[in-house]
Coordinates of C-alpha atoms in Angstrom, one line a residue:
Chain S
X1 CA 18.1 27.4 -34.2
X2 CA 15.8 28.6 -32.1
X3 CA 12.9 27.5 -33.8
X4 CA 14.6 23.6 -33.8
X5 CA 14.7 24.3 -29.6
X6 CA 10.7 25.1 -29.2
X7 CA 10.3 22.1 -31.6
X8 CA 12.2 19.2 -29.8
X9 CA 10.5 20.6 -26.6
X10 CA 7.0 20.7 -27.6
X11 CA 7.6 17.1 -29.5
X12 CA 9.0 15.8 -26.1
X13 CA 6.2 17.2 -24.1
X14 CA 3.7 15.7 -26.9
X15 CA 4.7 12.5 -26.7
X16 CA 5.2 12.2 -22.8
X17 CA 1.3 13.4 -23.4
X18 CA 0.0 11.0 -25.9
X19 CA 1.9 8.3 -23.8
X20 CA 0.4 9.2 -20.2
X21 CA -3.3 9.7 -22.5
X22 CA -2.6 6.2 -23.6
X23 CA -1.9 4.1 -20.4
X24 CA -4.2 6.2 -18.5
X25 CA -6.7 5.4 -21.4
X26 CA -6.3 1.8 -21.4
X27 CA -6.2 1.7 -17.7
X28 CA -9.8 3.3 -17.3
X29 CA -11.1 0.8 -20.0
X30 CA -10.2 -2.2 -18.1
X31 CA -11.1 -1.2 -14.6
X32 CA -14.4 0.3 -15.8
X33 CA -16.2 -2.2 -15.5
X34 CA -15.3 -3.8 -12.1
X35 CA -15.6 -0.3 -11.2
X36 CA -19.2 0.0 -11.9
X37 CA -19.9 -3.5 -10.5
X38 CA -18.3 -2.1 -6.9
X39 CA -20.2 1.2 -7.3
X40 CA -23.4 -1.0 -7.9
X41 CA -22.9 -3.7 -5.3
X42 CA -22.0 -0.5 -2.6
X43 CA -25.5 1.3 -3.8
X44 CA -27.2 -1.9 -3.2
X45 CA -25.7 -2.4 0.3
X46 CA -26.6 1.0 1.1
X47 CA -30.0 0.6 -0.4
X48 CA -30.3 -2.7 1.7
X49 CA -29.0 -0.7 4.9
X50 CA -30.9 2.4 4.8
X51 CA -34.1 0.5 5.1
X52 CA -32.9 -1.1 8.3
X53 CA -32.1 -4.2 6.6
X54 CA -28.4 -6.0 7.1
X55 CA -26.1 -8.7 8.5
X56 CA -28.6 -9.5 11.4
X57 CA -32.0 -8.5 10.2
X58 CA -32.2 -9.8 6.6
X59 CA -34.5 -8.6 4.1
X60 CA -37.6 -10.6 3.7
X61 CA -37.9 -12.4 0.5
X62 CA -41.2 -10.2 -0.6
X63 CA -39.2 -7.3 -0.2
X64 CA -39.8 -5.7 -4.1
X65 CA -37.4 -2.7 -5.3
X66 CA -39.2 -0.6 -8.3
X67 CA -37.0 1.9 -10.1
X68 CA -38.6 4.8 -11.2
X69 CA -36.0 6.5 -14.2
X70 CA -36.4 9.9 -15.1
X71 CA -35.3 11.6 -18.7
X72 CA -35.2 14.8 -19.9
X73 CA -36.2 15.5 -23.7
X74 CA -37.0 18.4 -26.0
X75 CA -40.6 18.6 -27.4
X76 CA -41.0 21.2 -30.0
X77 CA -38.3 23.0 -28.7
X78 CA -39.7 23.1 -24.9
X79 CA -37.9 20.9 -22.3
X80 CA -40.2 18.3 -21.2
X81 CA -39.6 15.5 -18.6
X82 CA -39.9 11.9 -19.4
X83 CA -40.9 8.9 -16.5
X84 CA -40.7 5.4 -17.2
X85 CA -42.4 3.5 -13.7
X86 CA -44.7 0.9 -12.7
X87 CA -48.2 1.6 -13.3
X88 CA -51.1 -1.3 -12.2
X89 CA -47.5 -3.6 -12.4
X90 CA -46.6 -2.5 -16.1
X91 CA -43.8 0.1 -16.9
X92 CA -45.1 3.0 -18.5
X93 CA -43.6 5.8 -20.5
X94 CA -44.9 9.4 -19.7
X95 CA -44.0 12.5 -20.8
X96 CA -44.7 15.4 -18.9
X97 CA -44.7 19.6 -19.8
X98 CA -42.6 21.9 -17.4
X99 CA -45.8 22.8 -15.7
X100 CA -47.4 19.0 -15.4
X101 CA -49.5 18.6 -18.1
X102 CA -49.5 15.3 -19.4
X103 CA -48.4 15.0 -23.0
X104 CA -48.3 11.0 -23.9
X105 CA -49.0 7.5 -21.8
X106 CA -47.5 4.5 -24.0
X107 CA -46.1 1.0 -22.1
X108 CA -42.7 1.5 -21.6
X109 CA -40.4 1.8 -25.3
X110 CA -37.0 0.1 -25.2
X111 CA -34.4 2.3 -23.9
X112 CA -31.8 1.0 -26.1
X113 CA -34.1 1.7 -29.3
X114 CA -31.9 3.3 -32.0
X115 CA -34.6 6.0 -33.2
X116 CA -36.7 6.7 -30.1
X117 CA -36.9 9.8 -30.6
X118 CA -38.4 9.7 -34.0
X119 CA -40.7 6.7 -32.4
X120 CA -41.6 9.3 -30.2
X121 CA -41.9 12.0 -32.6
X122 CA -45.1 10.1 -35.0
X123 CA -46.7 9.1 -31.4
X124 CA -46.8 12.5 -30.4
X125 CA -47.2 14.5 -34.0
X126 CA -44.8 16.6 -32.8
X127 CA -40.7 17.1 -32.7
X128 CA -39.1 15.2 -30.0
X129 CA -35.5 15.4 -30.0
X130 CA -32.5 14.7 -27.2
X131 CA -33.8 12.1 -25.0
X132 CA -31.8 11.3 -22.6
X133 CA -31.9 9.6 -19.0
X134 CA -30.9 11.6 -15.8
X135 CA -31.6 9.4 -12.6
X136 CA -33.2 6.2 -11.0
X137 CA -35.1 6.6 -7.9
X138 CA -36.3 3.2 -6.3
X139 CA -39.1 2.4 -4.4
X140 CA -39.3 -0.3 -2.1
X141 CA -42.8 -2.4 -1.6
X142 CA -43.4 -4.7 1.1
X143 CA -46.6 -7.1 0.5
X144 CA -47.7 -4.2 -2.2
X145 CA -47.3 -1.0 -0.1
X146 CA -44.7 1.0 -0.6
X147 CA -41.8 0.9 2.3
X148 CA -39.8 3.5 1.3
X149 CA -38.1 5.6 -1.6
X150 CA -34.4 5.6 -1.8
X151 CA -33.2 8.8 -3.7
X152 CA -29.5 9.8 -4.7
X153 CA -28.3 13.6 -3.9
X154 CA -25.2 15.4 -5.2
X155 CA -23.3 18.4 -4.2
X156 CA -19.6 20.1 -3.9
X157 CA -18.3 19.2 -0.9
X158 CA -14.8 20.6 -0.2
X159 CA -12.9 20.0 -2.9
X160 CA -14.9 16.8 -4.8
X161 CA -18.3 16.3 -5.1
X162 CA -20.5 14.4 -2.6
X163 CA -22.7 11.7 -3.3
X164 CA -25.4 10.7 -1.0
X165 CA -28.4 8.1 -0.6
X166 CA -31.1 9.3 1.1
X167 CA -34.1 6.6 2.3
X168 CA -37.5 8.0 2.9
X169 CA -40.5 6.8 4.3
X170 CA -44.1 6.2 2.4
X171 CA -44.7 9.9 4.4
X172 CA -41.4 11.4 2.7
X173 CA -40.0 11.6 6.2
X174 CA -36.4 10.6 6.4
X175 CA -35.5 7.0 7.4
X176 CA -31.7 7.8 7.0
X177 CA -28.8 8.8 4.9
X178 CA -25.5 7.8 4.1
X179 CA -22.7 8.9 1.8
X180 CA -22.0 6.8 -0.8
X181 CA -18.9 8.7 -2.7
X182 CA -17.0 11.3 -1.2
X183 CA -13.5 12.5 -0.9
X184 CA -13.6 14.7 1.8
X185 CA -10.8 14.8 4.3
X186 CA -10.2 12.1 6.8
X187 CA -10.9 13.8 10.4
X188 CA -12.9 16.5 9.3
X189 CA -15.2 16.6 6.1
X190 CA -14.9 12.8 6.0
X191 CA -16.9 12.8 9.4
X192 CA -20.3 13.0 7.6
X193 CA -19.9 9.5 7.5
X194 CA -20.0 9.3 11.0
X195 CA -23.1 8.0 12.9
X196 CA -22.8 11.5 15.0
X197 CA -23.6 13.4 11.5
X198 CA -25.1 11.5 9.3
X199 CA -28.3 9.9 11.3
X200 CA -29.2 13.6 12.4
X201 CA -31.0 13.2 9.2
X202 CA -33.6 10.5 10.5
X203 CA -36.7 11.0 11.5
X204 CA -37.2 14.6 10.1
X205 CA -40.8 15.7 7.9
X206 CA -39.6 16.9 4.5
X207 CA -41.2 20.3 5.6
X208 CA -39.0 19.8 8.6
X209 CA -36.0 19.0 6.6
X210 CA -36.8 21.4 4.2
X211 CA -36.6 24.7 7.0
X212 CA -33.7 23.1 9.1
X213 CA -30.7 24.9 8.8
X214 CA -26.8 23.9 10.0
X215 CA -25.7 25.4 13.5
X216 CA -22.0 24.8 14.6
X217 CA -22.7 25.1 18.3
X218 CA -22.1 22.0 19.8
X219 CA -24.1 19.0 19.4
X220 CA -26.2 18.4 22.9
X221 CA -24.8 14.9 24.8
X222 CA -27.8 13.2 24.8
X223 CA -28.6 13.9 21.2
X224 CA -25.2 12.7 20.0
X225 CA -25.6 9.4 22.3
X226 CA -29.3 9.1 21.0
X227 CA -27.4 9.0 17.3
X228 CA -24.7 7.3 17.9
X229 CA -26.9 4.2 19.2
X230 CA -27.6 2.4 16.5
X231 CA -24.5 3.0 14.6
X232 CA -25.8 1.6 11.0
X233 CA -28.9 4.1 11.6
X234 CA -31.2 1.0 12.2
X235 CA -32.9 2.3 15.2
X236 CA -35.6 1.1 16.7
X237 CA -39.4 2.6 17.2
X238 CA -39.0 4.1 20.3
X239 CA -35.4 5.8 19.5
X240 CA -37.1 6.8 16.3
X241 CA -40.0 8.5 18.0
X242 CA -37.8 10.1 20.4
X243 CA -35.5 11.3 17.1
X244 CA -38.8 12.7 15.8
X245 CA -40.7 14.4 18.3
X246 CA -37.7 15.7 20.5
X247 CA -35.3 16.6 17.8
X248 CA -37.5 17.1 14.5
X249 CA -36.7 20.5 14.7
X250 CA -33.6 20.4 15.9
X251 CA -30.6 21.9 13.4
X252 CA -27.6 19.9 12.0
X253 CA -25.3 20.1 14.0
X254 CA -21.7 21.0 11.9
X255 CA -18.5 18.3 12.4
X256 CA -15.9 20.8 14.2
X257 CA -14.1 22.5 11.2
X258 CA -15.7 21.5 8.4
X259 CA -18.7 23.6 8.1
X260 CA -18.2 23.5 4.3
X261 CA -18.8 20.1 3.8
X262 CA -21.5 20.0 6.7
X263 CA -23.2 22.2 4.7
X264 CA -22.7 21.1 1.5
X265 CA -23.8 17.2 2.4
X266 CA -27.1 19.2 4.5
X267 CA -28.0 21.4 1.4
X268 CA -27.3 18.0 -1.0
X269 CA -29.8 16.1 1.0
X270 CA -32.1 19.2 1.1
X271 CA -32.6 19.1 -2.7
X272 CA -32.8 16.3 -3.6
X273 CA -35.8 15.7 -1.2
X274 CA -37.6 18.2 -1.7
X275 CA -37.2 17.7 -5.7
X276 CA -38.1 14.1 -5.8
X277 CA -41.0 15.0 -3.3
X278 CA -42.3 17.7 -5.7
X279 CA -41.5 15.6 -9.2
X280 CA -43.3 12.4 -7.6
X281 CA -46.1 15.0 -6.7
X282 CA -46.1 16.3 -10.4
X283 CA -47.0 12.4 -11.9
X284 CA -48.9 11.5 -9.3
X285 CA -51.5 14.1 -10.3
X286 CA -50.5 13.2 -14.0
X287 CA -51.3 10.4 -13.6
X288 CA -54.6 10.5 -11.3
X289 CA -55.9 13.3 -13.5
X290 CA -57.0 10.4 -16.4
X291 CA -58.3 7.6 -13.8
X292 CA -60.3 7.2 -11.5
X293 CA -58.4 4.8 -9.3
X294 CA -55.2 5.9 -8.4
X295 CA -51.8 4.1 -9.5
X296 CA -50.1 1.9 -7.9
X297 CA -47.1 2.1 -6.4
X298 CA -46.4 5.7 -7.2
X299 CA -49.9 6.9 -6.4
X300 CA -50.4 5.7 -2.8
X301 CA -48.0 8.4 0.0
X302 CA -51.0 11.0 -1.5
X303 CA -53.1 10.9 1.7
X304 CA -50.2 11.6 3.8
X305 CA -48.4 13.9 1.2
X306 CA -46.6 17.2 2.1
Chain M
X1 CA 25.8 -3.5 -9.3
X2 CA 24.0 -6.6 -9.5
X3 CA 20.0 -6.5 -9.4
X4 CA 19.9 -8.4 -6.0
X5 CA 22.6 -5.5 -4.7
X6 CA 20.4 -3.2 -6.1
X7 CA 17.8 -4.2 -3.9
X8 CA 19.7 -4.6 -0.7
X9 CA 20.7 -1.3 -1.2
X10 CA 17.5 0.1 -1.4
X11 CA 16.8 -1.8 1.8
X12 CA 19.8 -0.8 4.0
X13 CA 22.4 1.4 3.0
X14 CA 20.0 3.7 1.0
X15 CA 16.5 3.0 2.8
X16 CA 14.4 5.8 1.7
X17 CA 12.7 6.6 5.1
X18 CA 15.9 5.8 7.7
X19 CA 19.0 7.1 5.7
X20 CA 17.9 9.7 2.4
X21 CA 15.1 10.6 4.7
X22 CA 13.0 11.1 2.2
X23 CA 9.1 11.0 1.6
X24 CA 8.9 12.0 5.6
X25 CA 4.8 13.4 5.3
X26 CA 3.6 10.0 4.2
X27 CA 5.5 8.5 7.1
X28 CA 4.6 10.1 9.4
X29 CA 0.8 10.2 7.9
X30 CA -0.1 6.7 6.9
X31 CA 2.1 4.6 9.9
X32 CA -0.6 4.8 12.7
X33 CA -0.6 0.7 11.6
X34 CA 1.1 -2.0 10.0
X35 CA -1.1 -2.6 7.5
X36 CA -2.0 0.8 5.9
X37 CA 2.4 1.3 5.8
X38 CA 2.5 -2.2 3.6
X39 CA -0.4 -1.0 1.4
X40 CA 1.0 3.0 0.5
X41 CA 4.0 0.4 0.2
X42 CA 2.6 -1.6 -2.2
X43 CA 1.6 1.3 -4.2
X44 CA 5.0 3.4 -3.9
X45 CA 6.8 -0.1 -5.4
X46 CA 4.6 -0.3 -8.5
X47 CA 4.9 3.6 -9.2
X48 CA 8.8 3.5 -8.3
X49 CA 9.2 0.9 -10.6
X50 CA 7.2 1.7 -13.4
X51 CA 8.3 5.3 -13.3
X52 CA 12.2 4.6 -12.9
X53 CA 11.2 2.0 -16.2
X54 CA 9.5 5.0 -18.3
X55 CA 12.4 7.4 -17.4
X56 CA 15.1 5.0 -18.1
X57 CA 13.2 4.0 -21.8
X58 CA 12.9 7.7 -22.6
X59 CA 16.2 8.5 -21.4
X60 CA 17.8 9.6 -24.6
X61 CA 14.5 11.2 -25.8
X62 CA 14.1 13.8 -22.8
X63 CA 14.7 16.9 -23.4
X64 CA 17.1 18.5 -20.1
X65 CA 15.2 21.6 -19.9
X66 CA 11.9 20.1 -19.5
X67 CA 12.6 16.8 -17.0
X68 CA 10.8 18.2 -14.7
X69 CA 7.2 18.2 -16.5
X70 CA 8.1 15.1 -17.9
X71 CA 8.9 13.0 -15.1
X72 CA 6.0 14.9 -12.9
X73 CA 3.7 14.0 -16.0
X74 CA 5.0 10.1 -16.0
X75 CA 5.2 10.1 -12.5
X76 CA 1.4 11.6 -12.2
X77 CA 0.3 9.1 -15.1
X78 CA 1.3 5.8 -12.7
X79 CA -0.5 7.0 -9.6
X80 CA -3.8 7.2 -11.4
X81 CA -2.9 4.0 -12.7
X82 CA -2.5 2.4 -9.6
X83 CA -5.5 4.5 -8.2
X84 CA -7.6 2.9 -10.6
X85 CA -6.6 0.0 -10.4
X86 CA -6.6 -0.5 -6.6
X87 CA -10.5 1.4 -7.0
X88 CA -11.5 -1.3 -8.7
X89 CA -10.0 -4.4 -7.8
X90 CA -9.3 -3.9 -4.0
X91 CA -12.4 -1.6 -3.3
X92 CA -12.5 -2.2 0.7
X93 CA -8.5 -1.7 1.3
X94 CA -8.5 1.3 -1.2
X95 CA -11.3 2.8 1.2
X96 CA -8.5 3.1 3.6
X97 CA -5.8 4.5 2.1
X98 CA -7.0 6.3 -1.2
X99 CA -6.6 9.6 -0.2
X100 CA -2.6 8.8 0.5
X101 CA -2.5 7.0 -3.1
X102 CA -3.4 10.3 -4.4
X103 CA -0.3 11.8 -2.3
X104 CA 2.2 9.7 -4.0
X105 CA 2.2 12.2 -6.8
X106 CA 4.2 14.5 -4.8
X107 CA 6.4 11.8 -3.0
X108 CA 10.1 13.0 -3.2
X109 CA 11.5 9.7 -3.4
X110 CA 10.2 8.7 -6.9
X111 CA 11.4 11.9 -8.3
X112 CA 14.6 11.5 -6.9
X113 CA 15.5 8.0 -8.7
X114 CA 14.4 8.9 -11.5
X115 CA 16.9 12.0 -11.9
X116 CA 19.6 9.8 -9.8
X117 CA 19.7 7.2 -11.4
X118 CA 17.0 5.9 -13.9
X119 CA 17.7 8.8 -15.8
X120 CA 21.4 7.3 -16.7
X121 CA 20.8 3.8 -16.1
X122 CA 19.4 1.1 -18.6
X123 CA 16.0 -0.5 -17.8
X124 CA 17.2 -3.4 -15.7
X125 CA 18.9 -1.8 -13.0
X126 CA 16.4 1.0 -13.2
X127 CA 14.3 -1.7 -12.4
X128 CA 15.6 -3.2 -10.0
X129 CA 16.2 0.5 -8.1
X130 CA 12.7 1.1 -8.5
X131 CA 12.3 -2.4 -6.6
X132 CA 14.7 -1.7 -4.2
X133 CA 13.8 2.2 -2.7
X134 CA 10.2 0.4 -3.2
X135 CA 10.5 -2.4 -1.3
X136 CA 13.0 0.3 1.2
X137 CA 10.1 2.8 1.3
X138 CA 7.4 -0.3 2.4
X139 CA 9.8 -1.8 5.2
X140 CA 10.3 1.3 6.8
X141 CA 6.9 2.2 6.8
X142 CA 6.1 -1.4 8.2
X143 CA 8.7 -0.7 11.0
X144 CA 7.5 2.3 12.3
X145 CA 3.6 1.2 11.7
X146 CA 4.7 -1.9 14.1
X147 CA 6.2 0.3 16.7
X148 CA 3.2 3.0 16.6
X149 CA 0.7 0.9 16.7
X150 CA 1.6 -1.8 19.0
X151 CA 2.5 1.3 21.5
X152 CA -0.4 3.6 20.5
X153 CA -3.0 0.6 20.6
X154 CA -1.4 -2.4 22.0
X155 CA -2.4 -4.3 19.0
X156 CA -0.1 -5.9 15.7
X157 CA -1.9 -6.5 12.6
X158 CA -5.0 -5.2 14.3
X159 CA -5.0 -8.4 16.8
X160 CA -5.1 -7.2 20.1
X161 CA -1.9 -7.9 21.7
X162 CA -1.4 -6.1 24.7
X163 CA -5.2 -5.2 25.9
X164 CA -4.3 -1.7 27.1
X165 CA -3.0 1.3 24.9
X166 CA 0.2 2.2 26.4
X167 CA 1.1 5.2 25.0
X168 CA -1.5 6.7 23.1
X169 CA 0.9 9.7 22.1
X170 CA 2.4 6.9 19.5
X171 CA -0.8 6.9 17.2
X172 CA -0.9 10.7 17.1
X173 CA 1.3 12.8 14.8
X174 CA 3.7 14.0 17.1
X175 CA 4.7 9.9 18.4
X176 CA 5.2 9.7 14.7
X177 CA 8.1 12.0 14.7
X178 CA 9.2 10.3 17.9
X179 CA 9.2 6.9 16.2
X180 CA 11.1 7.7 13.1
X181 CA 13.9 9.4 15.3
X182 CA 14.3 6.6 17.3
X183 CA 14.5 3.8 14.3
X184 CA 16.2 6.0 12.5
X185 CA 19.0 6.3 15.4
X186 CA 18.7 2.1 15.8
X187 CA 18.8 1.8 11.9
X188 CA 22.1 3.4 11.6
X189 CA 23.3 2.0 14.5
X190 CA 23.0 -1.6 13.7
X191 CA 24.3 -0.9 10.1
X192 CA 27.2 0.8 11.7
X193 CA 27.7 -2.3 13.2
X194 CA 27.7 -4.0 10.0
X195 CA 30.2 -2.2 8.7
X196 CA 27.4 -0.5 5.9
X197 CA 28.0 3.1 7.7
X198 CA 27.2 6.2 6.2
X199 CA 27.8 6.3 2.6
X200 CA 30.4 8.7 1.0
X201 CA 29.4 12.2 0.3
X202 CA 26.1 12.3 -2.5
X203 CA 26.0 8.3 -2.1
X204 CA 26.6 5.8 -5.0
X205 CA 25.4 8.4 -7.6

């Protein structure tokens, strides 16, 4: 009798289960894909927006965006990092060690190749196993020098994680950052999106960026009416000097309450610079160390490197 | 009952917000305008509905002791429905509101018609129920958007109306209390007038 009772109630609550899995199953498959088409048209705004282009100042038709993918893969049993980028205007494959060392150069393999890996494995002579694609950065060119990188962080905010564009000029100082996916609350977290938080980001070194820490004293007036100027970040080359020699080495300042998710969107932003700044190092010198020339697009911040 | 009384009910002698007060966070959270009150709406109908639907269909299959998982599960199953849906096909308005979508999970009013009355109804006047306290839930929200924000900032629809903010207290928490006593009081009034007064002890149930 018993038994009969635990039955009927774990066959209700399967059921009620496999249902819910169902719709919510079929829901997901049909709104995947105008999902991902509003995620990429909202990266692409962004993109366009961070480097000062929008409604009123449109981006010139030589404007060129590169994307610059990164894998990870298994080589012999030691992690290895893949790139595929632009070399000389052709997309090249490399594979890197841990430490830098260059292990192969090909032109680009298809991505969607069934048996890369063992392509890769009779290039190399050696076991390459687990390929598998971790980011895009891009890099914008204007009349063949690069404009800027645009680079995507992550990190837990409050409760969900935060996902933030970051643009950066040819120096790796930022141009400007905005959250692109974040469910923060509305008054507090959610603030980061706000012109008062998010531009305190511009003009700042990566070694700058890279030391600054997050006060919660009050933000300074004329600070907070410096950044709240140019609302969309697009400020001009005075208010970006002034951003960049007056308050370089200024902290972020927290949004009132929410020090969590100041923090969280500062420390995102942190890491990911300072990773892409050191990976784009890493192939740079890769790549230099067998020419004589260095590469093009990748190759040319090196003068003004960190 | 016929469907369209059904409704009606839902609208007047039952309305959700002004006579089971029920589901008061959300309208007190989402009616600083018009227009965020008819889109929670929107949502709440197609939950309502689809969760008094389910709960009617399974209504000889539920086991008593566990209705409570069930319909949270059903209920918890539409909102991410609706939450992806409105994600993807209405990206900009779904900006503005998704963080109240997500709060419909917890609404009192779609638990409550499904144990009312979906739970011993068949599927078309479960519908129509759903339809009704839906549509119930939206208009109230609509009303008291209307008042706050054409007092809180002199605009309707966001057209700007008035071109002062007359009482700013109305687009702040505290004028949303304010607002939903004072419809609420005007709301039974009228209805009183109408002869649909309060309805007998536990309603229609």
């Amino acid at each position: 009798m018993m038994l009969k009772h635990i039955a009927k109630i774990a066959l209700n609550l399967t059921v009620i289960c496999f249902f819910a899995g169902t719709v919510l199953g079929l829901v997901n498959l049909g709104t995947q894909k105008a999902k991902e088409e509003n995620q990429h048209k909202r990266e692409m705004l962004t993109s366009m927006s961070l480097l000062g282009y929008g409604a009123g100042n449109p981006a010139p038709p030589d404007l060129e965006m590169r994307a610059v993918s990164r894998y990870l893969l298994s080589v012999d049993g030691a992690p290895a990092l893949g790139y595929v980028l632009p070399v000389d205007n052709n997309p090249v494959f490399i594979v890197l060690s841990v430490e830098g060392e260059k292990l192969l150069e090909i032109p680009a393999p298809d991505a969607h190749q069934a048996d890369i890996n063992q392509n890769l494995s009779s290039l190399m002579g050696k076991e390459v196993s687990g390929l598998r694609h971790v980011e895009d950065y891009r890099i914008a060119l204007l009349d063949g020098k690069v404009l800027g990188y645009l680079i995507v962080g992550n990190n837990l905010g409050f409760k969900a994680n935060i996902r933030m564009m970051i643009s950066l000029n040819a120096d790796f100082s930022v141009r400007g950052m905005a959250i692109l996916e974040s469910e923060e609350d509305p008054g507090l977290g959610d603030e980061a999106k706000e012109p008062y938080f998010r531009n305190q980001f511009a003009g700042k070194s990566a070694e700058q960026l890279a030391r600054t820490g997050v006060s919660t004293s009050p933000q300074p007036e004329e600070y907070r009416a410096l950044l709240e100027a140019q609302p969309e970040g697009h400020f001009t080359a005075e208010e970006m000097e002034r951003l960049r020699t007056v308050y370089g080495d200024s902290p972020i300042y927290s949004i009132t309450g929410s020090t969590i998710s100041s923090t969280a969107v500062t420390v995102g932003v942190q890491k990911a610079v300072s990773r892409f700044v050191y990976r784009l190092q890493q192939v740079n010198a890769a790549l230099a160390a067998a020419r004589t020339a260095p590469p093009a697009p990748a190759g040319e911040p090196e003068e003004e490197g960190v | 009952m016929s469907g369209f009384q059904l409704i009606v009910r839902g609208l007047l002698a039952e309305n959700p917000v002004f006579r089971l007060a029920l589901s008061m966070c959300p309208a007190v959270a989402v009616t600083t305008n018009v227009k965020n009150g008819f889109l929670l709406g929107c949502a709440v109908v197609f939950v309502q509905v689809m969760s008094n639907l389910t709960a009617s269909a399974l209504r000889q299959f539920v086991h008593q002791r566990v209705r409570v998982v069930i319909y949270t599960i059903i209920i918890a199953t539409w909102v991410s429905a609706i939450d992806m849906i409105m994600g993807a096909y209405l990206p900009d308005l779904y900006d503005q509101v998704s963080l109240y979508i997500k709060l419909i999970v917890v609404f009192a009013i779609i638990i409550s018609r499904m144990e009312l009355f979906a739970s011993k109804n068949p599927l078309i006047p479960s519908l129509f129920d759903g339809l009704g306290m839906g549509l119930g839930f939206m208009f109230g929200l609509m009303m008291i958007g209307a008042v706050r924000e054409l007092l809180g900032s002199g605009q309707l629809l966001g057209f700007d109306l008035l071109g002062t903010k007359p009482l700013l207290i109305m687009i702040l928490p505290a004028g949303g209390f304010f607002v939903i006593g004072f419809l609420m009081a005007i709301f039974n009034t009228v209805l009183k007038k109408l002869g649909l007064g309060a309805p007998p002890a536990g309603g229609h149930h």
